[in-house]
Each structure stands twice: as structure tokens, then as C-alpha cells.
PDB file of C-alpha atoms in Angstrom:
ATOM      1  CA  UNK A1422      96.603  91.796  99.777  1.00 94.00           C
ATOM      2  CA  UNK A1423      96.507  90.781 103.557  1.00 95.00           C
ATOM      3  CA  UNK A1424      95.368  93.865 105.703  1.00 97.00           C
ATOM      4  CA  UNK A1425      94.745  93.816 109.827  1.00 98.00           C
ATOM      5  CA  UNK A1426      93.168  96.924 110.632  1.00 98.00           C
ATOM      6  CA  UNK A1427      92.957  97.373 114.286  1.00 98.00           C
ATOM      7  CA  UNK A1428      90.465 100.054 116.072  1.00 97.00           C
ATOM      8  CA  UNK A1429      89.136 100.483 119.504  1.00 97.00           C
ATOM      9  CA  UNK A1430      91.892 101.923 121.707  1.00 97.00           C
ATOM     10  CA  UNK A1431      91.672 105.189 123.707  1.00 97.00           C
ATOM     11  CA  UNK A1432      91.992 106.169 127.105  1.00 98.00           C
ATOM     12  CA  UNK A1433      91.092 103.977 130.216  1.00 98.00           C
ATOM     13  CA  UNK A1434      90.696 104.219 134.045  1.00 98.00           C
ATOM     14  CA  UNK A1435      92.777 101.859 136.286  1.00 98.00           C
ATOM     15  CA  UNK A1436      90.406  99.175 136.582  1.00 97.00           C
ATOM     16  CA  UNK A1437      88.309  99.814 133.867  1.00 98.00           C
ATOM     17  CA  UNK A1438      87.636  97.723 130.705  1.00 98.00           C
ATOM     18  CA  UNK A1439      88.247  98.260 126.636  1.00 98.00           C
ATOM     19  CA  UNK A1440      87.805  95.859 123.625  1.00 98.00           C
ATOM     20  CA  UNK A1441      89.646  96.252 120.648  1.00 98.00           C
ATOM     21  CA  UNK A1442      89.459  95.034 117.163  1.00 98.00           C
ATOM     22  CA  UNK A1443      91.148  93.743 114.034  1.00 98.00           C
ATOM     23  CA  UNK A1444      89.285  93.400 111.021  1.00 98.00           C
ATOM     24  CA  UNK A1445      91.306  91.319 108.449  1.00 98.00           C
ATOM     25  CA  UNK A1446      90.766  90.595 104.811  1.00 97.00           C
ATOM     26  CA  UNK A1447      92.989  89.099 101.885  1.00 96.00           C
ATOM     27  CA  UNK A1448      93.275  85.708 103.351  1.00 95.00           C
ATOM     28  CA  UNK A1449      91.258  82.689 105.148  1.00 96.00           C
ATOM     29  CA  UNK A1450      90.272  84.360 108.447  1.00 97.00           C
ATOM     30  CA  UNK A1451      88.641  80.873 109.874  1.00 96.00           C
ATOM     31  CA  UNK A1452      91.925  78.743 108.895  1.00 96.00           C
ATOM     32  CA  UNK A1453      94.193  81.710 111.045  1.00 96.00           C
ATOM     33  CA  UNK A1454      96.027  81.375 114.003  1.00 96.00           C
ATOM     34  CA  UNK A1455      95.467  84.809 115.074  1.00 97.00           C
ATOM     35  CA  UNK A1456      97.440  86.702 118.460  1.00 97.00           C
ATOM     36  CA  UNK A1457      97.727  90.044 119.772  1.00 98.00           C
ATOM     37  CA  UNK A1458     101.272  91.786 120.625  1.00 98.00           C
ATOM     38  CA  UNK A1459     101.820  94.998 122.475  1.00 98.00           C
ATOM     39  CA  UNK A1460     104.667  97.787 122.920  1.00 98.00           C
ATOM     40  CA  UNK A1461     104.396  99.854 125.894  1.00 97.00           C
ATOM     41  CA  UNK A1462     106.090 103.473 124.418  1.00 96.00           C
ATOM     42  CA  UNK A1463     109.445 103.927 123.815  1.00 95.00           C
ATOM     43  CA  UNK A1464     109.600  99.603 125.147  1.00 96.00           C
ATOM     44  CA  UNK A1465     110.033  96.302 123.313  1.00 96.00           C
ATOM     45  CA  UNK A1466     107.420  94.073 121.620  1.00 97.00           C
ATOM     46  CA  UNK A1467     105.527  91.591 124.549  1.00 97.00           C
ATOM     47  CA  UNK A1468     103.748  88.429 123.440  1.00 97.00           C
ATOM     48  CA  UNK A1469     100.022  89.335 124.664  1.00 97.00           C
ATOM     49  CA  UNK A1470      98.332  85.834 123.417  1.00 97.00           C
ATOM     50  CA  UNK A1471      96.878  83.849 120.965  1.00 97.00           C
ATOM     51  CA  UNK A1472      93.755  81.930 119.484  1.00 97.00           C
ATOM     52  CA  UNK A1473      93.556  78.917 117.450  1.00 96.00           C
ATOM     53  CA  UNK A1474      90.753  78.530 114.228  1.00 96.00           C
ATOM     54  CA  UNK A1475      88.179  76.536 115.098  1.00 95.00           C
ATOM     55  CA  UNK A1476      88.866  73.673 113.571  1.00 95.00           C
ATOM     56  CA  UNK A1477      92.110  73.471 115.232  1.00 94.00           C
ATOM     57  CA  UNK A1478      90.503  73.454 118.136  1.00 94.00           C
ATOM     58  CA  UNK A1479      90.035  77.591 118.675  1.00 94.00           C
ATOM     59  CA  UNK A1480      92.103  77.070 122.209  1.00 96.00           C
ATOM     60  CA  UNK A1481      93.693  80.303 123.376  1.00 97.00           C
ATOM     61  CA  UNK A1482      96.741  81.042 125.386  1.00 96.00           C
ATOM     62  CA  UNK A1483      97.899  83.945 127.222  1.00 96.00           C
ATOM     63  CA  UNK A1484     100.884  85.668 128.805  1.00 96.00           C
ATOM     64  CA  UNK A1485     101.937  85.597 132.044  1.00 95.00           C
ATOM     65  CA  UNK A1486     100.810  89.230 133.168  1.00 96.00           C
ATOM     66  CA  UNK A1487      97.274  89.279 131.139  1.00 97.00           C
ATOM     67  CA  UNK A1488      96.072  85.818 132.246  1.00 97.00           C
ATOM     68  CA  UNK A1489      92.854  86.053 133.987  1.00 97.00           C
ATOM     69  CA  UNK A1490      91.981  89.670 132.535  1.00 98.00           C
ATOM     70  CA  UNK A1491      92.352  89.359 128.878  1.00 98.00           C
ATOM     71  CA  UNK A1492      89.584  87.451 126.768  1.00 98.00           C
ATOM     72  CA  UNK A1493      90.705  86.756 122.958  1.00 98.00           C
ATOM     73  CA  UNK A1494      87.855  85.395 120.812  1.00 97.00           C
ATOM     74  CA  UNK A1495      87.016  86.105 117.117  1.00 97.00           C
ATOM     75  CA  UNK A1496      84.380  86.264 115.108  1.00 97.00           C
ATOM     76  CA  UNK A1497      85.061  84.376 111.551  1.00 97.00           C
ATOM     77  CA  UNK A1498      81.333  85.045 110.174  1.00 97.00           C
ATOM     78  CA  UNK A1499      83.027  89.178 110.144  1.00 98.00           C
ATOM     79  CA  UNK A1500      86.575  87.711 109.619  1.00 98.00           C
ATOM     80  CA  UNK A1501      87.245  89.892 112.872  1.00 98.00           C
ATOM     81  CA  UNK A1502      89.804  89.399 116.485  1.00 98.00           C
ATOM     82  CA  UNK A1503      88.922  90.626 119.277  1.00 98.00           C
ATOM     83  CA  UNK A1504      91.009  91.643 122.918  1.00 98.00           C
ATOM     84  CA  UNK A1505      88.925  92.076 126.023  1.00 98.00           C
ATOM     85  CA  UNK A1506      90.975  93.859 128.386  1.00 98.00           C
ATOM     86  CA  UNK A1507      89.119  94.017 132.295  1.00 98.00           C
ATOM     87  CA  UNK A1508      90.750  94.693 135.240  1.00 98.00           C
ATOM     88  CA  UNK A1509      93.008  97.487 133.167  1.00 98.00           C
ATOM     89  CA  UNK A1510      96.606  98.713 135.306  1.00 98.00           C
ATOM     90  CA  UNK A1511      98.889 101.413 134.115  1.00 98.00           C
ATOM     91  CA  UNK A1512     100.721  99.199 133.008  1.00 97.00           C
ATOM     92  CA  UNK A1513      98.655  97.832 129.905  1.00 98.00           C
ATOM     93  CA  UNK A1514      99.204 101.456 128.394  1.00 98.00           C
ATOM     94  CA  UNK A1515     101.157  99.631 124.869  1.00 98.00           C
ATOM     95  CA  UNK A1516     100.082  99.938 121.347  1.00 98.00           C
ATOM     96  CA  UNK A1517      98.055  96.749 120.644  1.00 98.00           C
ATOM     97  CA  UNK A1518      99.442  95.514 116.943  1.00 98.00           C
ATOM     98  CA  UNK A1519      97.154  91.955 115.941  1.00 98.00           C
ATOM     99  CA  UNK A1520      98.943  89.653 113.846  1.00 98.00           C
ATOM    100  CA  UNK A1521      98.454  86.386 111.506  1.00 96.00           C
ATOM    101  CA  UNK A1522     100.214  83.721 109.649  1.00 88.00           C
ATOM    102  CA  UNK A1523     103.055  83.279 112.612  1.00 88.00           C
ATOM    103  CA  UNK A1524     103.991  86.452 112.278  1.00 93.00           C
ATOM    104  CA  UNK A1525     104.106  87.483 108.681  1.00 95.00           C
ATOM    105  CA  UNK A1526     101.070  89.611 108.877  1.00 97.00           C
ATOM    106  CA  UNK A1527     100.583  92.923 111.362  1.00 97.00           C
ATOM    107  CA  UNK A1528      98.519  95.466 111.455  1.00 97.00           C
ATOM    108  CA  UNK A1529      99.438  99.355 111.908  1.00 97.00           C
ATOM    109  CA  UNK A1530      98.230  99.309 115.697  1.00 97.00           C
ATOM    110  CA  UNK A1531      96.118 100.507 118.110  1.00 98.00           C
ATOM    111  CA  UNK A1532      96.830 102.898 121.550  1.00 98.00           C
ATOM    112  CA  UNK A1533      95.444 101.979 124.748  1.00 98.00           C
ATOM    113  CA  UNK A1534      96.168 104.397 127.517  1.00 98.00           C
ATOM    114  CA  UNK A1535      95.476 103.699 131.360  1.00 98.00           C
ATOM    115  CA  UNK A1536      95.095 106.240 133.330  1.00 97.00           C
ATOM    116  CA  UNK A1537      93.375 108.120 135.952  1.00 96.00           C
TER     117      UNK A1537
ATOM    118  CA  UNK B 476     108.396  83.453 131.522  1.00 67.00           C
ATOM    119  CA  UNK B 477     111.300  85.543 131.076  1.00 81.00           C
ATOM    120  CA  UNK B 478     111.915  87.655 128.262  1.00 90.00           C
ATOM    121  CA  UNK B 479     115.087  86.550 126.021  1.00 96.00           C
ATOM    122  CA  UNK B 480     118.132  88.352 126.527  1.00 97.00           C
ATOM    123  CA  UNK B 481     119.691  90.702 123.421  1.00 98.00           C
ATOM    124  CA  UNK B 482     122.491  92.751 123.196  1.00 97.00           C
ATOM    125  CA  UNK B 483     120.607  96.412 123.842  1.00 97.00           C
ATOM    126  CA  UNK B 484     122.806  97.610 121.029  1.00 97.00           C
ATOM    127  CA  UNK B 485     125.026  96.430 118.099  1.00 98.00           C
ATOM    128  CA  UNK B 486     126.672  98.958 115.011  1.00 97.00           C
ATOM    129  CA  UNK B 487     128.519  98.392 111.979  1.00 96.00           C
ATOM    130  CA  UNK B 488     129.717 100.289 108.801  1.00 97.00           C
ATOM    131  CA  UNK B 489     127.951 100.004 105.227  1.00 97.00           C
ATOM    132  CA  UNK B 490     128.561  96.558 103.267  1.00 97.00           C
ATOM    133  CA  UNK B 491     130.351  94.984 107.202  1.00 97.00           C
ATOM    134  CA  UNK B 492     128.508  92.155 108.655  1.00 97.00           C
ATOM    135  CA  UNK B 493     126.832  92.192 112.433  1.00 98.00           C
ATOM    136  CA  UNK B 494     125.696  89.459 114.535  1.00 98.00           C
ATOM    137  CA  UNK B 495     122.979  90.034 116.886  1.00 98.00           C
ATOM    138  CA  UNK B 496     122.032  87.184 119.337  1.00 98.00           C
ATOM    139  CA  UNK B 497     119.417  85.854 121.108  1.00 98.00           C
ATOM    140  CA  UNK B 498     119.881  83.595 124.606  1.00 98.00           C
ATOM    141  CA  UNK B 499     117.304  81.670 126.109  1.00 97.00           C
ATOM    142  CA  UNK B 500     117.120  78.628 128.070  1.00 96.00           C
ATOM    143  CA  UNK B 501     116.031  74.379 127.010  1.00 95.00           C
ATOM    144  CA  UNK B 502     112.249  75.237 127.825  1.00 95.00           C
ATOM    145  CA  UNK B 503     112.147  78.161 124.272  1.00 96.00           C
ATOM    146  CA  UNK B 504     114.863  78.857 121.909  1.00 97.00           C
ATOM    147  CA  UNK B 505     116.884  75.665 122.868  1.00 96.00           C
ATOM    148  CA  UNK B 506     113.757  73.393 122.701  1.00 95.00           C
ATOM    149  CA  UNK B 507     111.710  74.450 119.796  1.00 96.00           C
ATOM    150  CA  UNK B 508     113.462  75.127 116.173  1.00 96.00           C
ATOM    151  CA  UNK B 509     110.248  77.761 116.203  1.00 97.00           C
ATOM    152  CA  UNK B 510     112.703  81.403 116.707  1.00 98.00           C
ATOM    153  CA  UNK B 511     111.742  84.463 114.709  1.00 98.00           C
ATOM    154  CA  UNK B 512     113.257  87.483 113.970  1.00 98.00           C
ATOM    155  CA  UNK B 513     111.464  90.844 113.605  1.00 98.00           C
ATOM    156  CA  UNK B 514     112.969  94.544 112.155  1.00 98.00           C
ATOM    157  CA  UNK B 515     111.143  97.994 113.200  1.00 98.00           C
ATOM    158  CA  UNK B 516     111.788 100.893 112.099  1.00 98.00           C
ATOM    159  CA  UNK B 517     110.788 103.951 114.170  1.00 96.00           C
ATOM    160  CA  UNK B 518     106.749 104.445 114.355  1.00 95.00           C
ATOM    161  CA  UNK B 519     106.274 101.162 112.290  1.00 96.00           C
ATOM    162  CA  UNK B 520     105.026  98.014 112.642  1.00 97.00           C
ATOM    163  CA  UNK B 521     106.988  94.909 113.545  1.00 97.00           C
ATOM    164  CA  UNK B 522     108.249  93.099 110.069  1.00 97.00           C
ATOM    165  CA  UNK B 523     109.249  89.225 109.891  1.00 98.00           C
ATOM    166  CA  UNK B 524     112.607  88.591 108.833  1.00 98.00           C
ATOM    167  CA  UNK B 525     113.624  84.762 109.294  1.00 98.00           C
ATOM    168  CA  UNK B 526     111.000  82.103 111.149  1.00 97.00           C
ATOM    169  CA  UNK B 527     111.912  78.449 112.380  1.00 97.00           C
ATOM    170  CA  UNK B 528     115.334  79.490 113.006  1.00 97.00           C
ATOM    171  CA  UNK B 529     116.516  80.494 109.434  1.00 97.00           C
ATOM    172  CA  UNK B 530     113.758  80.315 107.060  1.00 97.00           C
ATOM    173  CA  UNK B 531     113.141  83.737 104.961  1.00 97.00           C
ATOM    174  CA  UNK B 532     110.397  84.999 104.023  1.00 95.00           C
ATOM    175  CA  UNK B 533     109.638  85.971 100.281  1.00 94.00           C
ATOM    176  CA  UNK B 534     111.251  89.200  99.707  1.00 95.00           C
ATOM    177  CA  UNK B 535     113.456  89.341 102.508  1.00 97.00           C
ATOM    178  CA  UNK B 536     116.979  89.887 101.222  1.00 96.00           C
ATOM    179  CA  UNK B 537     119.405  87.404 101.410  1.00 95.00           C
ATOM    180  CA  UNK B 538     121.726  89.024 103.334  1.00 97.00           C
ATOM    181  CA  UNK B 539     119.621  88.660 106.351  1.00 98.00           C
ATOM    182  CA  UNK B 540     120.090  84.740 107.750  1.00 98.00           C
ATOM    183  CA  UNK B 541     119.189  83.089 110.966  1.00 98.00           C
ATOM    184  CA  UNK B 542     120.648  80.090 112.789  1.00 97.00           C
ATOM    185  CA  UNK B 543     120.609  78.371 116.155  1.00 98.00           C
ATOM    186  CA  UNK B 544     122.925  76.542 118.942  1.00 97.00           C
ATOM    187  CA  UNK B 545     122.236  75.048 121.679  1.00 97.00           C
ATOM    188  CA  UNK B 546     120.057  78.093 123.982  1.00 97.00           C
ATOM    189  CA  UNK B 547     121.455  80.971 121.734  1.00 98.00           C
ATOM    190  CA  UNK B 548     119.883  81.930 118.505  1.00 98.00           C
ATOM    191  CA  UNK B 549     121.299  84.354 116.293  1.00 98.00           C
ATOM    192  CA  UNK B 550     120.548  86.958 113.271  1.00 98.00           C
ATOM    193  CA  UNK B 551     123.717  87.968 110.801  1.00 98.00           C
ATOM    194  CA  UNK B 552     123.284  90.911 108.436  1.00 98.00           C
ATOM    195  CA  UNK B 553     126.053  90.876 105.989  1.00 97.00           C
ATOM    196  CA  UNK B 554     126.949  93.438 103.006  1.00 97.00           C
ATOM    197  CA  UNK B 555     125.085  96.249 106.062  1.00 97.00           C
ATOM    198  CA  UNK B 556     122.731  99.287 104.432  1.00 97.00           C
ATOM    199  CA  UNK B 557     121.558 102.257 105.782  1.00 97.00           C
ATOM    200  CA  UNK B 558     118.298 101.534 105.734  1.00 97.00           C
ATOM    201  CA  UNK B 559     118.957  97.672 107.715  1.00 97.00           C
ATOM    202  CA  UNK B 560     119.319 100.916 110.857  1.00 98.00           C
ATOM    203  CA  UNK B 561     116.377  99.673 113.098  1.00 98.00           C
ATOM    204  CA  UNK B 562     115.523  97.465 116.133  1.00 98.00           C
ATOM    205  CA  UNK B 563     115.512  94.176 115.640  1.00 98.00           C
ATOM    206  CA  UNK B 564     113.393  91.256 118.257  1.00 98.00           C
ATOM    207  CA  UNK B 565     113.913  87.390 118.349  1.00 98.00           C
ATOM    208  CA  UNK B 566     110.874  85.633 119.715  1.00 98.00           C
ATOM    209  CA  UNK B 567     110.485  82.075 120.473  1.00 97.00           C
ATOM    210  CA  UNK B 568     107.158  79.468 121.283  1.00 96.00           C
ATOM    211  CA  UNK B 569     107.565  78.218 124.937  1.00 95.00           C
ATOM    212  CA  UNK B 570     107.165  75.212 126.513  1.00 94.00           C
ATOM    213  CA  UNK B 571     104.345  76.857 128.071  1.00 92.00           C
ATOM    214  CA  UNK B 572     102.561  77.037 124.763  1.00 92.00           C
ATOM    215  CA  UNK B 573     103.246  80.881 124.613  1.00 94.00           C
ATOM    216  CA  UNK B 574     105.334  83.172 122.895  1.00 95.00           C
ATOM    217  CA  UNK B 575     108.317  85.482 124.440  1.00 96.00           C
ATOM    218  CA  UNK B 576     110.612  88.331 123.047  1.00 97.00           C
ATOM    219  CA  UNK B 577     113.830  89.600 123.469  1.00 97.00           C
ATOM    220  CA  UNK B 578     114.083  93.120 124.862  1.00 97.00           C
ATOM    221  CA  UNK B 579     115.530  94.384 121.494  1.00 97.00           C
ATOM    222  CA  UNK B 580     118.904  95.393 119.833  1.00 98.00           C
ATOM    223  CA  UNK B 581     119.131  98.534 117.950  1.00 98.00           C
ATOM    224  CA  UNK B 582     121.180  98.217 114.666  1.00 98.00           C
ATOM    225  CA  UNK B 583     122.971 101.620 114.287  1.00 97.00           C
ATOM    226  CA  UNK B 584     124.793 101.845 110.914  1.00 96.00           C
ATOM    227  CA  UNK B 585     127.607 103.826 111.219  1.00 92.00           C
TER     228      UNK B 585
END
């Protein structure tokens, strides 16, 4: 069974910095095109970015509003994603969801709150 | 890039059929045959239900089908059920090599 557990929200000063996590198991981690969505409360879903495996490559790509202060990398040795958030605004506050195989897989989530 | 546009809401009565769709422009949903369609219920994660334009995935009823002209991409729900009463996203790769959304359309079944 495919599972994407995500941890490492909580709450943030403007400015500040968080990483958070998503462990995955039940399929190929290295072979995954992995990305990170978020939903700012009571919003819609926003496209946050993506990495490639390795042997595609491992290029990432990133939205619009994140480029420049978001890092995605991963870890395939601990089949794990990670989101480095810098340069945090209020309006990053979202629920961070990770997701793999285009899509099909998501995890339950985790909150990141900016604020002073 | 600019988020798709969706109808912010859309209702229908049990076992009716509702159309929800999706417009963007040449450089996403009209360029790429890559448009997905995602249903949330409240407090839940996101769950696919059609990718590349009309493909299901296993277990996703049949009633749910996807399709595609020109800019516009669209989601039908035929034979509607209570529990199909949730907000439903499009998404579509760029030519920017990202991803967008739609802002959403809540399904409320009458």
C-alpha cells in the first residue's frame, strides 16, 4: 500500500524558515516524480513544485510565487521529500499535502502557519 | 501563470448529470492532453479522478469521464450521488514546465 506521511509544519515568523517532510513507502521512491501542493484554509489547491528521480535527471521546477525561496530535494537512500521554505510571508500559511505517481498518490498533509 | 478558471459552483439532483469545466489558454489545457481532475471532500486530501484528459483511474466509477476542446476541458458526472457532493480541481502541465489549478467548483447535490 502506497503511504506519504508528511511531518514538520508548525508555526513560523515572517521571514523565517521551516522544512518539511514526506516519508513514503509501498512503491519505488528513486523511480518517483515527486511534488508538493498546498491549500491556504478555506482556498483552492496551488501547484507548489516538483522534482524529477535521478535518473531522469532529478531537475526541479517551481511555481511562480515560491521560486527563489523554496528548495525541493529528496533523499532516496530514506525514500524521503523534502520542502525548504526561507524567506517565509503570511502568505505561505497552506497545508502542505506531497504527492507521487502524477497525482494518484497524497498524503494526509501538513500545516504551516506564518505569523508574527 | 494564471490559475484556470471554474465555475465556483455547479448542483444537480440524485441520478442527473453535471458538467463542470475547466478554461485555459494554448500554453496548458489547450497544448498538453496532460489535464487532471481531483475530488475533496471536506478536511480530506485531494483524490485523482481522470488524468490525460479522460483516463480513469482503477476504481474510479464510471460515471465520472473527462474530455477536452480546444482551451476548455471538462468533467461530466452522470447517474449524480450524494456522496459525488465535494469540490472538484482541474489541473494542467504548462508550457512553463509547471503545474496550475483551477480555483475549484463545489458539487452540491441537491
Amino acid at each position: 500500500e502506497v503511504q506519504l506521511v508528511e511531518s514538520g509544519g508548525g508555526l513560523v515568523k515572517p521571514g523565517g524558515s521551516l522544512r518539511v517532510s514526506c516519508a513514503a513507502s509501498g512503491f519505488t521512491f528513486s523511480n518517483a516524480w515527486m511534488s508538493w501542493v498546498r491549500q491556504a484554509p478555506g482556498k483552492g489547491l496551488e501547484w507548489v513544485g516538483r522534482i524529477q528521480s535521478k535518473t531522469d535527471g532529478g531537475t526541479t521546477d517551481y511555481a511562480a510565487p515560491v521560486k527563489g525561496r523554496f528548495t525541493i530535494s529528496r533523499d532516496d537512500s530514506k525514500n524521503t521529500l523534502y520542502l525548504q521554505m526561507n524567506s517565509l510571508k503570511t502568505e505561505d500559511t497552506a497545508v502542505y499535502y506531497c504527492t507521487a505517481g502524477e497525482g494518484r498518490y497524497w498524503g494526509q498533509g501538513t500545516l504551516v502557519t506564518v505569523s508574527s | 501563470q494564471s490559475a484556470l478558471t471554474q465555475p465556483a459552483s455547479v448542483s444537480g439532483s440524485p441520478g442527473q448529470s453535471i458538467t463542470i469545466s475547466c478554461t485555459g489558454t494554448s500554453s496548458d489545457v489547450g497544448g498538453y492532453n496532460y489535464v487532471s481532475w481531483y475530488q475533496q471532500h471536506p478536511g480530506k486530501a485531494p483524490k485523482l479522478m481522470i488524468y490525460e484528459v479522460s483516463n480513469r483511474p482503477s476504481g474510479v466509477p464510471d460515471r465520472f469521464s473527462g474530455s477536452k476542446s480546444g482551451n476548455t476541458a471538462s468533467l461530466t458526472i452522470s447517474g449524480l450521488q450524494a456522496e459525488d457532493e465535494a469540490d472538484y480541481y482541474c489541473s494542467s502541465y504548462t508550457s512553463s514546465s509547471t503545474w496550475v489549478f483551477g480555483g475549484g467548483t463545489k458539487l452540491t447535490v441537491l
